[in-house]
Short mmCIF file of C-alpha atoms in Angstrom, two decimals:
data_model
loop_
_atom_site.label_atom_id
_atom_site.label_comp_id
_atom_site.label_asym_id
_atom_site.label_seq_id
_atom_site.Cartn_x
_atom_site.Cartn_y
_atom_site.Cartn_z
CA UNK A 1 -6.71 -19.64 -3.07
CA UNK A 2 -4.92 -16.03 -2.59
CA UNK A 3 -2.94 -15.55 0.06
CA UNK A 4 -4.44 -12.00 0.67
CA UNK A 5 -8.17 -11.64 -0.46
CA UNK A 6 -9.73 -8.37 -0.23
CA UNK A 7 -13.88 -8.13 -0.67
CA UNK A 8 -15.72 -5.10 -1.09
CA UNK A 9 -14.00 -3.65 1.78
CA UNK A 10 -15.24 -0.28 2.75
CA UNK A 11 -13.87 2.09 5.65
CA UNK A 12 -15.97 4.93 7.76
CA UNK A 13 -14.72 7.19 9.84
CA UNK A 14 -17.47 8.12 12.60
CA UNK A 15 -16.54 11.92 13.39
CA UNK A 16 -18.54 14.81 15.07
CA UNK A 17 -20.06 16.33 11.43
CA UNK A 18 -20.71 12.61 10.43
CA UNK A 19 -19.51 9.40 8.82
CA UNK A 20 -16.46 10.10 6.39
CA UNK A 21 -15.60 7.03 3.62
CA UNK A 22 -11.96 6.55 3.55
CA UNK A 23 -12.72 3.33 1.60
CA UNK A 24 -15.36 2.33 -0.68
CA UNK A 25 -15.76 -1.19 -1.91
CA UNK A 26 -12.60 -1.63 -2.52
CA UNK A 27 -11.76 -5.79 -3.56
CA UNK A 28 -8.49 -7.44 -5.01
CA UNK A 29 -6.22 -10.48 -4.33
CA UNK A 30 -2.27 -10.85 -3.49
CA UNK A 31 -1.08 -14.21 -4.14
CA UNK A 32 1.94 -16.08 -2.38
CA UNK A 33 5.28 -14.60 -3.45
CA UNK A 34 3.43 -11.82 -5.48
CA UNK A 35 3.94 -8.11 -5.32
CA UNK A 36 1.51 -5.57 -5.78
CA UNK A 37 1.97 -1.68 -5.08
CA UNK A 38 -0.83 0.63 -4.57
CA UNK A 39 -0.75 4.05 -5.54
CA UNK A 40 -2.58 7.53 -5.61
CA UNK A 41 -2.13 10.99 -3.83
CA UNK A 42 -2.42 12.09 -0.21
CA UNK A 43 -6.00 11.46 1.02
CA UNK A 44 -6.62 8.60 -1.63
CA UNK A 45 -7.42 5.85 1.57
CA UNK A 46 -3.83 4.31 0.81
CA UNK A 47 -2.46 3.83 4.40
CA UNK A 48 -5.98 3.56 5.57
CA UNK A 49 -6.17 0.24 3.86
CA UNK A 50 -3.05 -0.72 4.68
CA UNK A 51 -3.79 -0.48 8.57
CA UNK A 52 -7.21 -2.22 7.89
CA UNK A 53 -5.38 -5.11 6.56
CA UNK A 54 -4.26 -5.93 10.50
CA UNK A 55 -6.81 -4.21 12.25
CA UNK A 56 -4.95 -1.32 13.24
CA UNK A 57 -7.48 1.05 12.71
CA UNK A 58 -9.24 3.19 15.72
CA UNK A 59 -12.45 2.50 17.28
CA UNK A 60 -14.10 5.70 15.40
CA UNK A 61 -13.56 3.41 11.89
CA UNK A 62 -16.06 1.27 10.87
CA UNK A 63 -15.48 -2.16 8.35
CA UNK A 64 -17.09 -3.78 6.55
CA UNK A 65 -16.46 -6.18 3.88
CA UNK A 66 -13.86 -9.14 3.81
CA UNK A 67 -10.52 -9.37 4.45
CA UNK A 68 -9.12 -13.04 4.11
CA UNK A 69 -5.65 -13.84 4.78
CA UNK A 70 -4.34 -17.10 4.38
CA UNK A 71 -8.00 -18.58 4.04
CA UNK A 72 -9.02 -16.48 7.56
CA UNK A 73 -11.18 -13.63 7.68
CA UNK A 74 -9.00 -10.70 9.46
CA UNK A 75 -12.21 -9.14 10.47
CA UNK A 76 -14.13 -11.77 12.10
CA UNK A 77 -10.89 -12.75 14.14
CA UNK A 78 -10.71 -13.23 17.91
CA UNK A 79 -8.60 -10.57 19.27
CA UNK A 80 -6.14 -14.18 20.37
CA UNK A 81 -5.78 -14.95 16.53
CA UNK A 82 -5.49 -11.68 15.29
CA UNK A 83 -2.16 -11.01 17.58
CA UNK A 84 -0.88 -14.40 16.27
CA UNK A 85 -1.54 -13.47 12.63
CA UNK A 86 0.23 -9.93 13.48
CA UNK A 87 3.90 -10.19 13.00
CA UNK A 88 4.21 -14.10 12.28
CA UNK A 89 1.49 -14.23 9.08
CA UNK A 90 1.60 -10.51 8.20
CA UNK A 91 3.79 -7.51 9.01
CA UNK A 92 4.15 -3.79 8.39
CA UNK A 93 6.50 -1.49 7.62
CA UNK A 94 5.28 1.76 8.97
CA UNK A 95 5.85 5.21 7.12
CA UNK A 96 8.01 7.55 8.81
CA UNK A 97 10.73 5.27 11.28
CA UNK A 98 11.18 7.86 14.10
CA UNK A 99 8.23 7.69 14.81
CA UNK A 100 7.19 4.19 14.89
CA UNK A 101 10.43 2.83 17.02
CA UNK A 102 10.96 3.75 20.54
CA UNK A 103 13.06 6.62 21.27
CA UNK A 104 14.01 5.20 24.42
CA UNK A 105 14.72 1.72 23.91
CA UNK A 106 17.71 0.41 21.99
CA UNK A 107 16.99 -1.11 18.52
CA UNK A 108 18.55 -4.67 19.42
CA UNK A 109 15.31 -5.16 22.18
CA UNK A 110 12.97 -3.40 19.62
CA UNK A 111 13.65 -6.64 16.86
CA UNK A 112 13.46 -9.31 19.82
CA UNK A 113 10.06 -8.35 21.25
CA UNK A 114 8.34 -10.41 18.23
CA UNK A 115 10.34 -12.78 18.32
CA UNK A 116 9.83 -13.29 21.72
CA UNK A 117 6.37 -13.05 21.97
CA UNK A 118 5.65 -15.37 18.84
CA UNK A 119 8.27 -18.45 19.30
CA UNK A 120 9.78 -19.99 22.28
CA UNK A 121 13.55 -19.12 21.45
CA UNK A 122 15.83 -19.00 24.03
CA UNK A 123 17.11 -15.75 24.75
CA UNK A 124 20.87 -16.42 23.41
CA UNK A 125 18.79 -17.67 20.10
CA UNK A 126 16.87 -14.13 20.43
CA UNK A 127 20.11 -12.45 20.62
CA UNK A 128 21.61 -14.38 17.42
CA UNK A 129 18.95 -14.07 15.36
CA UNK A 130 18.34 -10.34 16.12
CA UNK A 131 21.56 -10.17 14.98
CA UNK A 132 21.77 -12.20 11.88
CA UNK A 133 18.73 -9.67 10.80
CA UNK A 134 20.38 -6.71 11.30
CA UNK A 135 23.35 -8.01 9.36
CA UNK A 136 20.68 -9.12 6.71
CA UNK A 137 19.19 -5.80 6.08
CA UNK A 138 22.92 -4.80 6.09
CA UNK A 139 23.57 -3.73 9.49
CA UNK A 140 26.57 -4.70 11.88
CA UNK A 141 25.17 -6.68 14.79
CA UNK A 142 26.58 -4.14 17.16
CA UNK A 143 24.45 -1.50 16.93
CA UNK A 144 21.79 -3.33 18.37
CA UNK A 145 22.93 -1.56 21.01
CA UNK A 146 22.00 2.07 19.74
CA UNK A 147 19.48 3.92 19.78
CA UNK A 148 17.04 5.10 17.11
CA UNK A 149 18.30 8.57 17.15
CA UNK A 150 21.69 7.52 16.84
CA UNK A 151 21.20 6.31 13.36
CA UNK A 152 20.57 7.82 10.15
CA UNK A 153 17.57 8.05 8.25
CA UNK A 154 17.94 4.86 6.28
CA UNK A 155 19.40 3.02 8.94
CA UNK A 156 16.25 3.20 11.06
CA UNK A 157 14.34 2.15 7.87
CA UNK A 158 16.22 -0.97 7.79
CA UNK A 159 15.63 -1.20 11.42
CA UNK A 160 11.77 -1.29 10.73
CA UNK A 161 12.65 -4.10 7.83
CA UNK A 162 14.28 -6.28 10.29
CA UNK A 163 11.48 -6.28 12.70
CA UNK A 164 9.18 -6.91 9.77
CA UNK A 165 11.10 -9.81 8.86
CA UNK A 166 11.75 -11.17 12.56
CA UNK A 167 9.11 -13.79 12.61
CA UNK A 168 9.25 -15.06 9.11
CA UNK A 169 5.91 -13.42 8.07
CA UNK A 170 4.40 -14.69 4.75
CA UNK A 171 3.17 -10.79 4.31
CA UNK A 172 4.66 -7.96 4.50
CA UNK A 173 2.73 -4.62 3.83
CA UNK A 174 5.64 -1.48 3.40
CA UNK A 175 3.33 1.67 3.95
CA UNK A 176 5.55 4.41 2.27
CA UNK A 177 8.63 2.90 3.53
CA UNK A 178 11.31 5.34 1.85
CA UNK A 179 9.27 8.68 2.05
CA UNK A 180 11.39 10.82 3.83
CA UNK A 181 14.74 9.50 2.46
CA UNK A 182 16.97 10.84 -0.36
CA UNK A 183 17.05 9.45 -3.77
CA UNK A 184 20.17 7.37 -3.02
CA UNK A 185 18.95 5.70 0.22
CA UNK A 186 15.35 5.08 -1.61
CA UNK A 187 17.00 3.28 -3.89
CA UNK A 188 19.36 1.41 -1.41
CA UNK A 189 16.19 0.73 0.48
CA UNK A 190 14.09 -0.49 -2.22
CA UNK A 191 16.67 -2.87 -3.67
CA UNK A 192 16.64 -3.97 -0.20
CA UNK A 193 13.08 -4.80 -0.10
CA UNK A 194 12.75 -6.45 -3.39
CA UNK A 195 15.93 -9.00 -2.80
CA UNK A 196 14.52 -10.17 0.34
CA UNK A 197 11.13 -10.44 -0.55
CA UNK A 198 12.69 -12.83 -3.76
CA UNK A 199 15.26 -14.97 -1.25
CA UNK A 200 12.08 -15.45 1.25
CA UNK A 201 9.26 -15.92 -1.08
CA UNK A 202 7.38 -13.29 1.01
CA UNK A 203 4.43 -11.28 -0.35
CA UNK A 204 4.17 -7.67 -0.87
CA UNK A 205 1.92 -4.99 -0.67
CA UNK A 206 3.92 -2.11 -1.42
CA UNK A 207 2.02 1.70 -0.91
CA UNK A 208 3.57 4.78 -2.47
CA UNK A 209 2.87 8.22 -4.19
CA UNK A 210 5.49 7.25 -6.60
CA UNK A 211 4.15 5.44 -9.40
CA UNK A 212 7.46 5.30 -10.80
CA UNK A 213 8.77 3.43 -7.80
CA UNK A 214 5.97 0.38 -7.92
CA UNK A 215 6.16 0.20 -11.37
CA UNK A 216 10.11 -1.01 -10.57
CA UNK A 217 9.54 -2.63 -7.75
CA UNK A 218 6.19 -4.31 -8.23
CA UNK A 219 4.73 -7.01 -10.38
CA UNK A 220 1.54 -5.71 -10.24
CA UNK A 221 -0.51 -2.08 -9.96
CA UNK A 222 -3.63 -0.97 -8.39
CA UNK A 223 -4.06 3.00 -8.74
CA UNK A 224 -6.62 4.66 -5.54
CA UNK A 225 -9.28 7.24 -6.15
CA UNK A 226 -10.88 9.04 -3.56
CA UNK A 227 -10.99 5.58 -1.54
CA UNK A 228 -11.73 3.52 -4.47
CA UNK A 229 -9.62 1.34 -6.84
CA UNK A 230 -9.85 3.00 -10.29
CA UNK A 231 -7.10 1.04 -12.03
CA UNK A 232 -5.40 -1.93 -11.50
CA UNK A 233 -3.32 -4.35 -13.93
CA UNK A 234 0.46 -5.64 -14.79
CA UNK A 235 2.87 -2.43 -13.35
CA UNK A 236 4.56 -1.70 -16.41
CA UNK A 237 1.49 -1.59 -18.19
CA UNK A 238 -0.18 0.59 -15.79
CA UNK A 239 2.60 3.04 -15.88
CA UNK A 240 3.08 2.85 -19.29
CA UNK A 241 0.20 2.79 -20.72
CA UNK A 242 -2.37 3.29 -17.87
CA UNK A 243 -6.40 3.13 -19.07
CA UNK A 244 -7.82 5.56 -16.29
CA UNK A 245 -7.54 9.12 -17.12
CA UNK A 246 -6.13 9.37 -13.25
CA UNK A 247 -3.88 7.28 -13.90
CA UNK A 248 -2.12 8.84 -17.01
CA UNK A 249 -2.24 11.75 -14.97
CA UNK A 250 0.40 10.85 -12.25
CA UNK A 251 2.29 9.03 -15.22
CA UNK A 252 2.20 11.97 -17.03
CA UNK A 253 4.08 14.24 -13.88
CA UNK A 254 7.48 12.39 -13.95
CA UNK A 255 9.99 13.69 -16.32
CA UNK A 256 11.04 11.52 -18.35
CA UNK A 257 15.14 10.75 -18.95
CA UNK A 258 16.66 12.26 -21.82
CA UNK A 259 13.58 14.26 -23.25
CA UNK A 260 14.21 18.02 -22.12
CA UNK A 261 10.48 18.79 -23.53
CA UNK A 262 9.27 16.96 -20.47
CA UNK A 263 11.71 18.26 -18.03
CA UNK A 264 10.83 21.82 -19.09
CA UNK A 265 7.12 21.33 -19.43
CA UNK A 266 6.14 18.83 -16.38
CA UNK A 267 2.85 17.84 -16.46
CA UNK A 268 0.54 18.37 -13.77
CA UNK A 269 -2.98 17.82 -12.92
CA UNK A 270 -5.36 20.44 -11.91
CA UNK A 271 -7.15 20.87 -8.88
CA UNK A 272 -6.91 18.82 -5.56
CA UNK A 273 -8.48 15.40 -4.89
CA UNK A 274 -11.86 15.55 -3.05
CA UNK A 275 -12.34 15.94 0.67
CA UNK A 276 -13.99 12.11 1.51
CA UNK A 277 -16.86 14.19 3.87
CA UNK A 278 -18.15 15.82 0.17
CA UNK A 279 -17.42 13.74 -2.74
CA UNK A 280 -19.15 14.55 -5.67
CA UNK A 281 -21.67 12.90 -7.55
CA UNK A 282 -21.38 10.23 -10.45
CA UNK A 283 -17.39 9.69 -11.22
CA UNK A 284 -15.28 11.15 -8.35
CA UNK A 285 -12.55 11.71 -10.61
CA UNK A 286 -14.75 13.99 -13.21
CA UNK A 287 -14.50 17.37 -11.68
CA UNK A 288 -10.32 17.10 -12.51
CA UNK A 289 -10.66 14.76 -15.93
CA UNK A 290 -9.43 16.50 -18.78
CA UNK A 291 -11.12 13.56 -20.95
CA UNK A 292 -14.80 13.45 -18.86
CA UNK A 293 -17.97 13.18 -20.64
CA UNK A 294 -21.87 14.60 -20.07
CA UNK A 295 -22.53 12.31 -17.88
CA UNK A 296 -19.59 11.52 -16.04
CA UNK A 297 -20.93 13.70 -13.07
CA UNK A 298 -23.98 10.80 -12.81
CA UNK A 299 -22.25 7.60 -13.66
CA UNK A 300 -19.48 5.95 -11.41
CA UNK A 301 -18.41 2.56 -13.43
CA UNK A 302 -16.70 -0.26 -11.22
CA UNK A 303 -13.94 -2.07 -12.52
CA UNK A 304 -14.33 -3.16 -15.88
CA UNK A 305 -11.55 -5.28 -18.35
CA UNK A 306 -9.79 -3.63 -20.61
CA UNK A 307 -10.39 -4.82 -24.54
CA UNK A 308 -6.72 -6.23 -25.19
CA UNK A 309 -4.88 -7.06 -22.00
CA UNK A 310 -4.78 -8.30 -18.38
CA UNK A 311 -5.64 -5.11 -16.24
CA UNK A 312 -9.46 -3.09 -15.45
CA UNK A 313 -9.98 0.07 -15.02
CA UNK A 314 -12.98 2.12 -13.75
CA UNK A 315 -14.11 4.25 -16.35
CA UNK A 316 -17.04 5.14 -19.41
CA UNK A 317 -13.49 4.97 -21.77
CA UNK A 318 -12.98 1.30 -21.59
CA UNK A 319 -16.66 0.37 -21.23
CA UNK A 320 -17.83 -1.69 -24.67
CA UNK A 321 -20.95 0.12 -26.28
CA UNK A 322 -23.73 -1.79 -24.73
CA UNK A 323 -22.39 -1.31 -21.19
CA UNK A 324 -22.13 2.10 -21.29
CA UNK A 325 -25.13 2.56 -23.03
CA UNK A 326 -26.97 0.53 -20.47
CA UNK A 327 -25.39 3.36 -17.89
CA UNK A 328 -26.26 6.64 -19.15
CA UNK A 329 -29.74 5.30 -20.40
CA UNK A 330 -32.03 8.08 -18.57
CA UNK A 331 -34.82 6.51 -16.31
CA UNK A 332 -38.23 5.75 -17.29
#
């Protein structure tokens, strides 16, 4: 059994011109000590999903679907279980550290809340092992005392690491974690990540714009489409070689080292992903897909294996004959 099972999950927004899909049957599986990085532009459902994981979503969004962690369906939990589960079985790293820390409370008390609320510590055993995380995500122990403004960028960052860590979750889901930090400190951040996710044996569910940045970090790729998975398989095979049109797309936009062709001829792609409230018919990728076919606009594939390795991907390219046939066959 996965640690993290995802089934057919799908996300609705209820809003005043209607019900928007943020995520549309979207299933795969994390297992213990695994990591797995999601990617995909702005508006793709990314951080959507990620909040659905822990039922941090608002009242106007709608599940439905499975989402089992550790054997337990997140979705059918009592509101008693699910704040157990939260910090102790599964944390998050939230995107953008200003604003998830509190401006007016010093870091140090920030780390011991969940550690207070989920063991029975002592307080001088709070104090220690707030400490000992700060120190672990490189951090002097004194500046427990600060506040978050009184730290840099990456500093809070490692702030929001240490809390994630604080109760020994077996999860940890890092929404976008080094978004607004400079190459250097990404990196710092990242090697950060990935060393204590291997010393701990935790889980990850990495999100990012930045293929680049799962395919280092990650053992595994999933690449989101309008609110649906469109490719998902081994990283370095996704990056390198991905199957989906979409994905070669965002492979295609980093430069690549040493090749000034690339550098001086970046590769975009045209257009801008669809709005979720008017999503186009058939493949929601064909209105930007330099490789789509007739009847793209009419047939959306799921997920289907690849011929010669360990990944699927949702598209007419990779189905064999007789399934595709079988698809664009007109009704009788």
């Amino acid at each position: 059994m996965s640690l993290l099972e995802v089934d057919d999950l799908t996300v609705t927004y209820r809003t005043g011109g209607g019900d928007v899909p943020a995520v549309r049957g979207v299933s795969f599986a994390l297992e213990a000590g695994q990591k797995l990085g999601l990617a995909g532009e702005s508006g793709c459902g990314k951080s959507t999903m990620a909040l659905a994981l822990l039922r941090l979503l608002p009242k106007t969004a709608r599940l439905t679907g499975e989402i089992r962690f550790d054997g337990e369906d997140i979705l059918t939990m009592s509101w008693g279980r699910l704040r157990a589960v939260r910090w102790a079985g599964a944390s998050i790293v939230f995107q953008g550290a200003m604003h998830s820390l509190n401006a007016v409370q010093r870091i140090g008390a920030q780390i011991a809340e969940p550690i207070r609320l989920h063991s029975k510590a002592t307080e001088a055993e709070i104090r220690r092992k707030t400490g000992e995380l700060l120190e672990h995500v490189g951090l002097p122990a004194r500046r427990a005392d600060a506040y978050p403004h009184e730290l840099s960028g990456g500093q809070r960052q490692r702030v929001m690491i240490a809390m994630a860590l604080a109760c020994d979750p077996k999860l940890i889901v890092a929404d976008e974690p080094t978004t607004a930090l400079d190459v250097m400190i990404q990196a710092q951040i990242l090697t950060l990540i990935e060393s204590l996710v291997a010393e701990q044996d935790i889980s990850l569910l990495m999100i990012s714009h930045d293929l680049s940045v799962l395919a280092d970090t990650c053992d595994r790729l999933a690449v989101m489409y309008a609110g649906r998975i469109v490719e998902e398989g081994p990283a370095a095979a996704v990056f390198g070689a991905a199957r989906h049109p979409y994905g070669q797309a965002l492979a295609a936009a980093f430069p690549r080292i040493g090749d000034p062709a690339s550098r001086r001829r970046p590769q975009g792609l045209a257009g801008d992903p669809p709005d979720p409230a008017e999503l186009p018919t058939g493949c929601a990728f064909h209105p930007r897909c330099p490789a789509r076919l007739d009847h793209c606009d009419r047939v959306d594939p799921a997920l289907w294996p690849t011929a010669d390795d360990d990944r699927r991907a949702a598209c007419v390219h990779v189905l064999p004959d007789e399934g595709l046939s079988l698809l664009t066959k007109e009704p009788a």
